[in-house]
Short mmCIF file of C-alpha atoms in Angstrom, two decimals:
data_model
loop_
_atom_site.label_atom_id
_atom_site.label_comp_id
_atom_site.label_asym_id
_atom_site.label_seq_id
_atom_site.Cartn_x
_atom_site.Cartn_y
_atom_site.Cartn_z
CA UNK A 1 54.87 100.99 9.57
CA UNK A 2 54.33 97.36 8.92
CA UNK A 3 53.22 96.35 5.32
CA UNK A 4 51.94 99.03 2.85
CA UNK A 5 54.78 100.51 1.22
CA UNK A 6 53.95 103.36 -0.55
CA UNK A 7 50.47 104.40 -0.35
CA UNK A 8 51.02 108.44 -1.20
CA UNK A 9 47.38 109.70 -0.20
CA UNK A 10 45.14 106.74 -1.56
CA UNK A 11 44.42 106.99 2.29
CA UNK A 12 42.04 109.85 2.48
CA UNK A 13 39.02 107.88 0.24
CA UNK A 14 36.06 107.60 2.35
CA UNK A 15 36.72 110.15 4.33
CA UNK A 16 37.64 107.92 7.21
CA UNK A 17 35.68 109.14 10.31
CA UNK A 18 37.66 111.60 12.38
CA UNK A 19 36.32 109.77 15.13
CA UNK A 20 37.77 106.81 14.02
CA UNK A 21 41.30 108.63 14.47
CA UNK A 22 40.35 110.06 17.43
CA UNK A 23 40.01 106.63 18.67
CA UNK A 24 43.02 105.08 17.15
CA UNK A 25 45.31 108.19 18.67
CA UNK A 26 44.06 107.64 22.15
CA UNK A 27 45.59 104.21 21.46
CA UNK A 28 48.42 104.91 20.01
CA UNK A 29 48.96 107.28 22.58
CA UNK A 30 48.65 103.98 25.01
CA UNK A 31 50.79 101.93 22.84
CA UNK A 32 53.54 104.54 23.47
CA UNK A 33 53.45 104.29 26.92
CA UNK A 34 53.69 100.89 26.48
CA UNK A 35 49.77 100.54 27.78
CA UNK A 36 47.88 99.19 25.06
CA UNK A 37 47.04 95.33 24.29
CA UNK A 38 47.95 92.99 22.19
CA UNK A 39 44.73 92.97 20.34
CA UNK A 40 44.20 96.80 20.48
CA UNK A 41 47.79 97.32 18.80
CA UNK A 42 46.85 95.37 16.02
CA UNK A 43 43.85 97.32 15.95
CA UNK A 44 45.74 100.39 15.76
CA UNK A 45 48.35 98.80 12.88
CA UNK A 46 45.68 98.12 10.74
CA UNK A 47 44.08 102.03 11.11
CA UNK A 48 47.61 103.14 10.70
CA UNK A 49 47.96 101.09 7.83
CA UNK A 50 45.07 103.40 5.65
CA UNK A 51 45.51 106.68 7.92
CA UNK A 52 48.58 108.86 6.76
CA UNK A 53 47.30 111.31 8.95
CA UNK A 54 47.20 108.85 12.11
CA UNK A 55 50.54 107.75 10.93
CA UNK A 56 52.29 111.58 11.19
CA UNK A 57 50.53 112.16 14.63
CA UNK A 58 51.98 109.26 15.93
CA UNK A 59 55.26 110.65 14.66
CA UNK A 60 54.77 113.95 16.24
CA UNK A 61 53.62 112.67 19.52
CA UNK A 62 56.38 110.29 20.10
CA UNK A 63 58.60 113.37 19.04
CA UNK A 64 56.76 116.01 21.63
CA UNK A 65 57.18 112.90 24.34
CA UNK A 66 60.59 112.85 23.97
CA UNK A 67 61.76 116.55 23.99
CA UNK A 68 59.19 116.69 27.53
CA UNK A 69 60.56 113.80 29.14
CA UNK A 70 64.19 115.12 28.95
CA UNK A 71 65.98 112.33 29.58
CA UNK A 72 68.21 113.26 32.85
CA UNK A 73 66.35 116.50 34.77
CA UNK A 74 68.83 117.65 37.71
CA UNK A 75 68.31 120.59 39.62
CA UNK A 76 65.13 121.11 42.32
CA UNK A 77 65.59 122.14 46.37
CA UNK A 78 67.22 119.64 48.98
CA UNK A 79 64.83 119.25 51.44
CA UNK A 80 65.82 116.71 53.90
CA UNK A 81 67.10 118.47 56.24
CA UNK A 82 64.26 120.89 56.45
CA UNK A 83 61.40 117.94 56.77
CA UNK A 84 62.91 115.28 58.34
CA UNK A 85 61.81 116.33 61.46
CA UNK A 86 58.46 115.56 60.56
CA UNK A 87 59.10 112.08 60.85
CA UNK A 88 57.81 109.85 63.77
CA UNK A 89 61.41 109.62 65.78
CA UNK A 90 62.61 106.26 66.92
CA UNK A 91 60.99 107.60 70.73
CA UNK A 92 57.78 107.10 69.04
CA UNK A 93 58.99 103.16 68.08
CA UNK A 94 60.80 102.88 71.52
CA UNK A 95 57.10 104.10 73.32
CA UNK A 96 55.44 102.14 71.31
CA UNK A 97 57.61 99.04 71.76
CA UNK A 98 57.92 99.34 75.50
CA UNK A 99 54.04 100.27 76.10
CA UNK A 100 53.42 96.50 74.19
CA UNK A 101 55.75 94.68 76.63
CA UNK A 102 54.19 96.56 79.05
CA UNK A 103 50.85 95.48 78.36
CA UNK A 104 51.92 91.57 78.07
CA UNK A 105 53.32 92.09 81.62
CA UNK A 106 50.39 93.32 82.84
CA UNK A 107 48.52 90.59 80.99
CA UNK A 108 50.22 87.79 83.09
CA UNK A 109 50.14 89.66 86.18
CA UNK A 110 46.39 89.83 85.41
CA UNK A 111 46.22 86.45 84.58
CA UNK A 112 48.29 85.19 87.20
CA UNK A 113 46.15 87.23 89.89
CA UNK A 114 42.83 85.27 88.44
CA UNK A 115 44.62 81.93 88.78
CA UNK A 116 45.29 82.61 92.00
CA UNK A 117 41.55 83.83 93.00
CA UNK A 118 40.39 80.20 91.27
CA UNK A 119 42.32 78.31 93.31
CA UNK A 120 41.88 80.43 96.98
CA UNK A 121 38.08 80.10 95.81
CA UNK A 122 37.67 76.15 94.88
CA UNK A 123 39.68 75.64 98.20
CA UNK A 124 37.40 77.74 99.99
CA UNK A 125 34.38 75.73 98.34
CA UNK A 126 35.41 72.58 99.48
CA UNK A 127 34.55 74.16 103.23
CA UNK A 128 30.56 73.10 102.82
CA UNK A 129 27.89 75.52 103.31
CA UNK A 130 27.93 79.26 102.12
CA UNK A 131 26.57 80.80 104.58
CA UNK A 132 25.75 84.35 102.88
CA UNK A 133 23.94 84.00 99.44
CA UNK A 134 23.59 86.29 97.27
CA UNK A 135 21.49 87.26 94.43
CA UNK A 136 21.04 83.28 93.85
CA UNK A 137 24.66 83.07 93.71
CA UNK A 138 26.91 81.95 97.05
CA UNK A 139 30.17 83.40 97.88
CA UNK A 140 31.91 80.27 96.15
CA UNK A 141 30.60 81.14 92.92
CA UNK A 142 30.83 85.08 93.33
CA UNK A 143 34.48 84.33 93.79
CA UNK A 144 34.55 82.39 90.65
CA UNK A 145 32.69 84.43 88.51
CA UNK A 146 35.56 87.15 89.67
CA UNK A 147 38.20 84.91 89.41
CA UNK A 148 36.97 84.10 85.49
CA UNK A 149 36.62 87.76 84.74
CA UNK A 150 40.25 88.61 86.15
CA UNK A 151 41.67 85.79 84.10
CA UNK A 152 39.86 86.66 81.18
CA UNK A 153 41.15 90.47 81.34
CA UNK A 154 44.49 88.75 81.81
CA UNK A 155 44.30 86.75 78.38
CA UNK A 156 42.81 89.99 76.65
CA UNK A 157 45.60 92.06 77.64
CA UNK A 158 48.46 89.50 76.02
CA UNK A 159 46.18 89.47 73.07
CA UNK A 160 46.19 93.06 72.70
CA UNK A 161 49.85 93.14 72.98
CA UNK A 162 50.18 91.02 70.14
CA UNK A 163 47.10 91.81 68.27
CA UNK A 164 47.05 95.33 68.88
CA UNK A 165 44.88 96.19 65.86
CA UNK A 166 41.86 95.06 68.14
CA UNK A 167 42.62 96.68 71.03
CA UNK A 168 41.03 99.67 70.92
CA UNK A 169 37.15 97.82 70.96
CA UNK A 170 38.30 96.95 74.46
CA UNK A 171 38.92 100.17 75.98
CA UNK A 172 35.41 101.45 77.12
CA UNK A 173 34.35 98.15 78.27
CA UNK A 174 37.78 98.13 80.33
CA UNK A 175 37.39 102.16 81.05
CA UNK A 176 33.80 101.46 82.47
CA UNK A 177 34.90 98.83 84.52
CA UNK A 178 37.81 100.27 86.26
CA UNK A 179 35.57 103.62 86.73
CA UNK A 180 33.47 101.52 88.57
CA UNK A 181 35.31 99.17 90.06
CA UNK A 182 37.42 102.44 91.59
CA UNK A 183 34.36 104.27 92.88
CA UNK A 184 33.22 100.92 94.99
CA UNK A 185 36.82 100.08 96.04
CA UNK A 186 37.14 103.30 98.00
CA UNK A 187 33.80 102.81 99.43
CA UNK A 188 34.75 99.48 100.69
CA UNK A 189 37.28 100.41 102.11
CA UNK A 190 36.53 103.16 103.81
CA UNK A 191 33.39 100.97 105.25
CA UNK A 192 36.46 98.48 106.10
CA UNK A 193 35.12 95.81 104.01
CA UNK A 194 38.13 94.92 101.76
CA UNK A 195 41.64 94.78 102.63
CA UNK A 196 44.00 97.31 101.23
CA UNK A 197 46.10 94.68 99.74
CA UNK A 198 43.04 93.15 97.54
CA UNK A 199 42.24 96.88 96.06
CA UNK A 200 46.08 97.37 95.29
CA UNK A 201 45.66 93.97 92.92
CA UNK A 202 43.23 96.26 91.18
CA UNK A 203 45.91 98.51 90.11
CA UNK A 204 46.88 95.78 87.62
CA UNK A 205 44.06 96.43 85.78
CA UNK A 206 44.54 100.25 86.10
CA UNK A 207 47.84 99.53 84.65
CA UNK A 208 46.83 97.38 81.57
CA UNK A 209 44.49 99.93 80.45
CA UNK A 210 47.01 102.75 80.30
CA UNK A 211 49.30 101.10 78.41
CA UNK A 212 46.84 99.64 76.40
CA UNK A 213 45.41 103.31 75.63
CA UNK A 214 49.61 103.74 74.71
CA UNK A 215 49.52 100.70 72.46
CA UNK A 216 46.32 101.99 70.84
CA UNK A 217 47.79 105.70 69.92
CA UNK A 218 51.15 104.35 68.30
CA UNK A 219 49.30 101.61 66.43
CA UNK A 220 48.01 102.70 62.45
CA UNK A 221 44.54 103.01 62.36
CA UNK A 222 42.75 101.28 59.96
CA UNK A 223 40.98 103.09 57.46
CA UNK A 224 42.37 106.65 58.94
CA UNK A 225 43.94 108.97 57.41
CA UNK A 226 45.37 109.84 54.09
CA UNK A 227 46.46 106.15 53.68
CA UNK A 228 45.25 105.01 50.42
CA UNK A 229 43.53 102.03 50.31
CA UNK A 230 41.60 99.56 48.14
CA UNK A 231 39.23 101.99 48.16
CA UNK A 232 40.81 104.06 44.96
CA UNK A 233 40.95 100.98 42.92
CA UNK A 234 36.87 100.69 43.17
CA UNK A 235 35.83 103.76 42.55
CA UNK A 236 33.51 103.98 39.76
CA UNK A 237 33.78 106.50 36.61
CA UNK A 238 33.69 110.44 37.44
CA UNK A 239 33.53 113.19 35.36
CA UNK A 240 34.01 113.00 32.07
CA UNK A 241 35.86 110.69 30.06
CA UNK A 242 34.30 107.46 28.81
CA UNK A 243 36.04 104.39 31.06
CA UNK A 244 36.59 102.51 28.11
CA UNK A 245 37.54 99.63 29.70
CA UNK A 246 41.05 99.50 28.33
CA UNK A 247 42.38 96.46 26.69
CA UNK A 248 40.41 93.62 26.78
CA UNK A 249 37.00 95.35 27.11
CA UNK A 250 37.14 97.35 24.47
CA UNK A 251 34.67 96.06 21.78
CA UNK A 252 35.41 95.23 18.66
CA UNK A 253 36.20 97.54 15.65
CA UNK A 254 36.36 101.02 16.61
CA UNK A 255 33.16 102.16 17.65
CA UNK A 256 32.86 104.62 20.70
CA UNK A 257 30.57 107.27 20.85
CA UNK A 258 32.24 111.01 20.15
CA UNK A 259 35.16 111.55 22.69
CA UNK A 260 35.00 115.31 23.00
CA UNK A 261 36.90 116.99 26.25
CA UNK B 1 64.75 103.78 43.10
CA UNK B 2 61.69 101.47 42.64
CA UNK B 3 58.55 101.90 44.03
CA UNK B 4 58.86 98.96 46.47
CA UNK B 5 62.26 99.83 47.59
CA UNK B 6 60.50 103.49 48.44
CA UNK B 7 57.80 101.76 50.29
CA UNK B 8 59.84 99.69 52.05
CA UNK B 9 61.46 103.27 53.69
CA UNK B 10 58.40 104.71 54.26
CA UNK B 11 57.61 101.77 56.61
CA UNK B 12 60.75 102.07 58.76
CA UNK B 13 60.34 105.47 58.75
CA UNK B 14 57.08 104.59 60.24
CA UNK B 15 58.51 102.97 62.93
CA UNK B 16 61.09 105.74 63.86
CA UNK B 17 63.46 105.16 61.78
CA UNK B 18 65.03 109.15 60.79
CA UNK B 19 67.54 107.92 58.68
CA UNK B 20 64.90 105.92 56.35
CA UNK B 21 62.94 108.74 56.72
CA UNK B 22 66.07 111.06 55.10
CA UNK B 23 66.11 108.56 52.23
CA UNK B 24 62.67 108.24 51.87
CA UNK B 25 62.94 112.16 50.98
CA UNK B 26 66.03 112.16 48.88
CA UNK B 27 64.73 109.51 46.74
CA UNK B 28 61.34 111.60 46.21
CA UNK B 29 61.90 114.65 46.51
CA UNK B 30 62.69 115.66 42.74
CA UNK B 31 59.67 114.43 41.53
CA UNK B 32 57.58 115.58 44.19
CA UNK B 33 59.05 119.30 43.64
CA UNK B 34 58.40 118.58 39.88
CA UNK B 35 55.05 117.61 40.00
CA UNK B 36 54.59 120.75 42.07
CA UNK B 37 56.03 123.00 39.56
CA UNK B 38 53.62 121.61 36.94
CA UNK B 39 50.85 121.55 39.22
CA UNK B 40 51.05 124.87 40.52
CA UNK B 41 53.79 127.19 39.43
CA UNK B 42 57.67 126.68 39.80
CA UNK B 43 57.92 129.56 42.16
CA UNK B 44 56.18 127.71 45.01
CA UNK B 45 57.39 124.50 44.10
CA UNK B 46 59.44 123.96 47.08
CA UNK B 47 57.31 125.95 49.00
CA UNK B 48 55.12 123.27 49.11
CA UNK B 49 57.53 119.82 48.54
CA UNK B 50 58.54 121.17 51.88
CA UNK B 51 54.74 121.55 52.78
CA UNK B 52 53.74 118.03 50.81
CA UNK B 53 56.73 116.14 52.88
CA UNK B 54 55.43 117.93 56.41
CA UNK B 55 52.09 116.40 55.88
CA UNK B 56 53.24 113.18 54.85
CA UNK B 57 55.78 112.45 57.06
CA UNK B 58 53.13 114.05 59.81
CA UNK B 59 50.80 111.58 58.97
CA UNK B 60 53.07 108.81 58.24
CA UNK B 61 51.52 107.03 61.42
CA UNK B 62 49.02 106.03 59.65
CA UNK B 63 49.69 104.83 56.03
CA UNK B 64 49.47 101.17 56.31
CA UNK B 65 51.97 100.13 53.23
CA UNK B 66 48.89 99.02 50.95
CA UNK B 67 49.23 101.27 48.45
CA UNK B 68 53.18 102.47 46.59
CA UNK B 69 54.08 104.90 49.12
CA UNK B 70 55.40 107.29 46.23
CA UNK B 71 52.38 107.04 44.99
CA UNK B 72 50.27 107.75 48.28
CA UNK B 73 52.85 110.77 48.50
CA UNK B 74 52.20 111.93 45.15
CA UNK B 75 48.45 112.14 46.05
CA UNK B 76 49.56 114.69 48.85
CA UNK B 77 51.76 116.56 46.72
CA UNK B 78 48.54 116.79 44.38
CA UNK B 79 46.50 118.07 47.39
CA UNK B 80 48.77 120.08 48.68
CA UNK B 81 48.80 122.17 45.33
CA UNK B 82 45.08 122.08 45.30
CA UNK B 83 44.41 123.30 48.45
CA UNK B 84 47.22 126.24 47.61
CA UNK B 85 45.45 127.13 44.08
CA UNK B 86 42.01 127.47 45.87
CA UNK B 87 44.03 129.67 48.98
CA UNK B 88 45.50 131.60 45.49
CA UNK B 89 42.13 131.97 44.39
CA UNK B 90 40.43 133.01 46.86
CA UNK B 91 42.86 136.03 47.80
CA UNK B 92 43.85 136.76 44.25
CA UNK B 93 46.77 139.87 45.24
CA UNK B 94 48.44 137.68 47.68
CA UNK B 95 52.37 138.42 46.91
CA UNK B 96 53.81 135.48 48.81
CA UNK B 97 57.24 137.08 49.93
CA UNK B 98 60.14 134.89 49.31
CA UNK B 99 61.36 133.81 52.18
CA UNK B 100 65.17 134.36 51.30
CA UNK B 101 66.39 132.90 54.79
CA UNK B 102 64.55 129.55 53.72
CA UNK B 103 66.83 128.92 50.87
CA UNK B 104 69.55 126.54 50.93
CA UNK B 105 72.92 127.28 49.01
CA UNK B 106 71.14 130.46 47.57
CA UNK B 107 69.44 128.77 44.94
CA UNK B 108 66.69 130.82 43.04
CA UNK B 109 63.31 128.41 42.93
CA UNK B 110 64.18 128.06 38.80
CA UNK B 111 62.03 126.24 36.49
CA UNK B 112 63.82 122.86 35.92
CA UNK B 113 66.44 123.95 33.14
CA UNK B 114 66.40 120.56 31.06
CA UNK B 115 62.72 121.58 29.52
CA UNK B 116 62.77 123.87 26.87
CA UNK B 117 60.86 127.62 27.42
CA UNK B 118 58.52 126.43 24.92
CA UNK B 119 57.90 122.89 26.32
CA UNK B 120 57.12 124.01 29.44
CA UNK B 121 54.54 126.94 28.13
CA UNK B 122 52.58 124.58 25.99
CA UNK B 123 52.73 121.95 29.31
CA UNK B 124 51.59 125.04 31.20
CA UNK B 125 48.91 125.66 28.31
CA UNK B 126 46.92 122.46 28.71
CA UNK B 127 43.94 121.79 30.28
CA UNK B 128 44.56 121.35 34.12
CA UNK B 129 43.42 117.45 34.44
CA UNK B 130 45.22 116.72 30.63
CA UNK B 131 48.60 118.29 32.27
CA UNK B 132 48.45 116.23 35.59
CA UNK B 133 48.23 113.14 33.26
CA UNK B 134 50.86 113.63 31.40
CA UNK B 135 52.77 115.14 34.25
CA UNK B 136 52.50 112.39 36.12
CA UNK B 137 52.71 109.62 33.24
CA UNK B 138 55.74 111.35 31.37
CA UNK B 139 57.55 113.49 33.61
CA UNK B 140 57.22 111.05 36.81
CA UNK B 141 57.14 107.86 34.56
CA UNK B 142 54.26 106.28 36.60
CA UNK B 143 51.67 103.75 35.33
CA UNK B 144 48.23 104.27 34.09
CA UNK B 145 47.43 102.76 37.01
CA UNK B 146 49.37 104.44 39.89
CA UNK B 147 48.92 107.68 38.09
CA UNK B 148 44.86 106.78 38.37
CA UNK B 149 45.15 105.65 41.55
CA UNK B 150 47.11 109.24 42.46
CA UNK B 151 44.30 111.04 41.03
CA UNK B 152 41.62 108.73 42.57
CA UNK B 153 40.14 108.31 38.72
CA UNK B 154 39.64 105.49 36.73
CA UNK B 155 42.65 104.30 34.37
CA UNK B 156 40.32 105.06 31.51
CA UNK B 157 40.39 108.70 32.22
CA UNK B 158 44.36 109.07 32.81
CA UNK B 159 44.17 107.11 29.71
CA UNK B 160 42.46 109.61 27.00
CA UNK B 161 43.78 112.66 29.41
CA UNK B 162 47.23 111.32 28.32
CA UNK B 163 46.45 111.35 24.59
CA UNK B 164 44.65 114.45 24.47
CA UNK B 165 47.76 116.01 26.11
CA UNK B 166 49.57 114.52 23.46
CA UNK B 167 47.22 116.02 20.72
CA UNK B 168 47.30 119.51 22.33
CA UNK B 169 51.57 119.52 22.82
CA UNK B 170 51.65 118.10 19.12
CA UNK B 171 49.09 120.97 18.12
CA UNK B 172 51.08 123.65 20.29
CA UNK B 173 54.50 122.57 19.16
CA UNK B 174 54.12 121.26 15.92
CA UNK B 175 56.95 119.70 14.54
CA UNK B 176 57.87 121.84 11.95
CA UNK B 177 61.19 120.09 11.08
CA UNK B 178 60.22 116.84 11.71
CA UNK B 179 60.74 114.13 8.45
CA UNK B 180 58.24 112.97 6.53
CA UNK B 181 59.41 109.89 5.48
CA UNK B 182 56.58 108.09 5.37
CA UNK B 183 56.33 105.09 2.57
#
């Protein structure tokens, strides 16, 4: 103890509220564990300082911490082989790996199938007058609007590979396309009005979105799971215990109300 | 091992890696089958380490590295026990047969031999949320602050839980011998 030398039981005078050392042990209690403030362990030498009582307690409790903690603890099951199995195995990387590369590849495929739809179409426009219009929009610009959407799908696709943490907002807009796009492939072509080769581009697409759905399943979700976030950090107080707000917030002098369990 | 060191292994065992995943165990494992034993009761301890480290490493997939993984696998350890003191509860006579096949080298499930009988009964004494406190702040040497964050509570809590640990094992123990040499 710093200072008073020799103050046999002068201490007790005044009665100095238990809650007072109630206070001053929760701190000391900190200070042990090396959790208490500057300004709070000054606090706490100055209430040691009149408190004999505070003073043995501290004493005690450093004493009961040490004979708990131990020092070196061997002993306890080895469990690694038993568990390890658990573990996501390196097919789970490789999948995951391979589906991404996958999905880039289909990207550019994608994107190189829209390129080429741009160019057949703004070489097709330069041939004058559409003859078939429809819904206010000429073949010309139906083949663009196509040719945008295939590039577009393209571009997605290498972003998902690379951003895959947004890739899963684009599989039902993908999922309801390619339904679909299948169901009025098939009746094209069976009415002849599409060439084989034109629906097998589709499969691209069909393509993209399974690996994509791959990408998705061996990415970490956000926010799932037992993952423990920021989340802890804000939780306000629950049950019980005052949250004296430790260190600095703690206002001066000792006052708290009563601090019963 | 430090905590970042720890969380560094989880994350390659994330990504398939089994022999990060091996270390990520061995480097955990005591404390996790010590917390157990304080949590619930040593005789299940590795009953459920083995059952904490299946659902971590199960879920693994999805822990994103922002939080100490020791301390995000602490937080399963703690549910783990939870979940198998409400099963206890609910079927009170529920002899759990040891499972003498399970057991490595033929090593009893002992209480950990470095704490005293008496230690260990006043530990096993306290208050349930006062033990996990000190538990976790003593025996596992975490922070205030990764303890709270284990037990989803604020610091403030883990923070008188710890002292009025402290005031029950200095109650329960008393140190008779201990010096007065005070002045």
């Amino acid at each position: 103890m710093t200072g008073n030398s020799g103050r046999p039981r002068g201490d007790q005078q005044g009665m100095a509220g238990s809650s007072d050392c109630d206070v001053c042990r929760e701190a000391v209690s900190a200070a042990l564990d090396g959790e208490a403030g500057a300004a709070e362990s000054a606090r706490v030498d100055a209430h040691l300082a009149g408190c004999a009582a505070c003073r043995a307690w501290r004493r005690d409790a450093e004493a009961v911490t040490r004979r708990a903690r131990t020092g070196v603890v061997v002993g306890g099951p080895d469990l690694v082989d038993r568990v390890v199995g658990a573990a996501p195995g390196l097919r789970a990387r490789w999948w995951g790996v391979t589906a991404r590369a996958g999905l880039a590849a289909a990207g550019l495929a994608q994107a190189v199938l829209g390129l080429v739809g741009l160019l057949g179409a703004a070489t097709h426009a330069g041939h004058g007058d559409d003859p078939l219009v429809l819904l206010g929009a000429g073949m010309a610009h139906a083949a663009h609007e196509s040719a945008a959407w295939n590039l577009a799908l393209g571009v997605a696709f290498v972003a998902g590979a690379i951003w895959s943490r947004h890739l899963a907002g684009l599989m039902p807009v993908l999922g309801a396309f390619i339904a679909v796009l299948a169901v009025l492939s098939g009746v094209d072509l069976v009415a002849g009005r599409v060439e084989p080769a034109r629906v097998a581009a589709h499969l691209v697409l069909v393509a993209g979105f399974l690996l994509g759905l791959a990408v998705v399943r061996t990415t970490p979700r956000p926010g799932a799971g037992p993952s423990p976030g920021a989340r802890w950090r804000s939780r306000p107080t629950e049950h019980g215990a005052a949250p004296e707000g430790l260190r600095a917030a703690a206002p001066t002098g000792w006052e708290r109300e009563s601090d019963v369990a | 091992m430090d905590d970042a060191r720890i969380t560094a292994l989880a994350l390659r065992a994330r990504e398939g890696d089994r022999t990060a995943a091996g270390e990520f165990v061995a480097a955990t494992q005591h404390q996790v089958w010590r917390l157990l034993g304080h949590l619930a009761d040593p005789g299940v301890a590795e009953e459920l380490a083995q059952e904490t480290y299946e659902r971590a490493l199960g879920s693994l997939r999805r822990y994103r590295g922002d939080a100490p993984a020791r301390s995000w696998l602490l937080s399963i350890a703690r549910r783990v026990a939870a979940d198998h003191l409400r099963r206890r509860a609910r079927r009170p006579v529920a002899p759990a047969e040891p499972a003498e096949d399970d057991r490595p080298l033929g090593r009893a499930p002992q209480p950990d031999p470095a704490e005293s009988a008496a230690v260990r009964d006043a530990l096993a004494a306290l208050d349930a949320d006062r033990r996990e406190a000190f538990v976790l702040t003593q025996l596992i040497g975490l922070s205030y602050e990764d303890a709270a964050a284990v037990c989803r509570c604020p610091i403030g809590t883990i923070r008188s839980r710890v002292a009025r640990a402290r005031a029950d094992l200095v109650d329960a123990l008393g140190e008779p011998g201990a010096q007065r040499r005070s002045g």
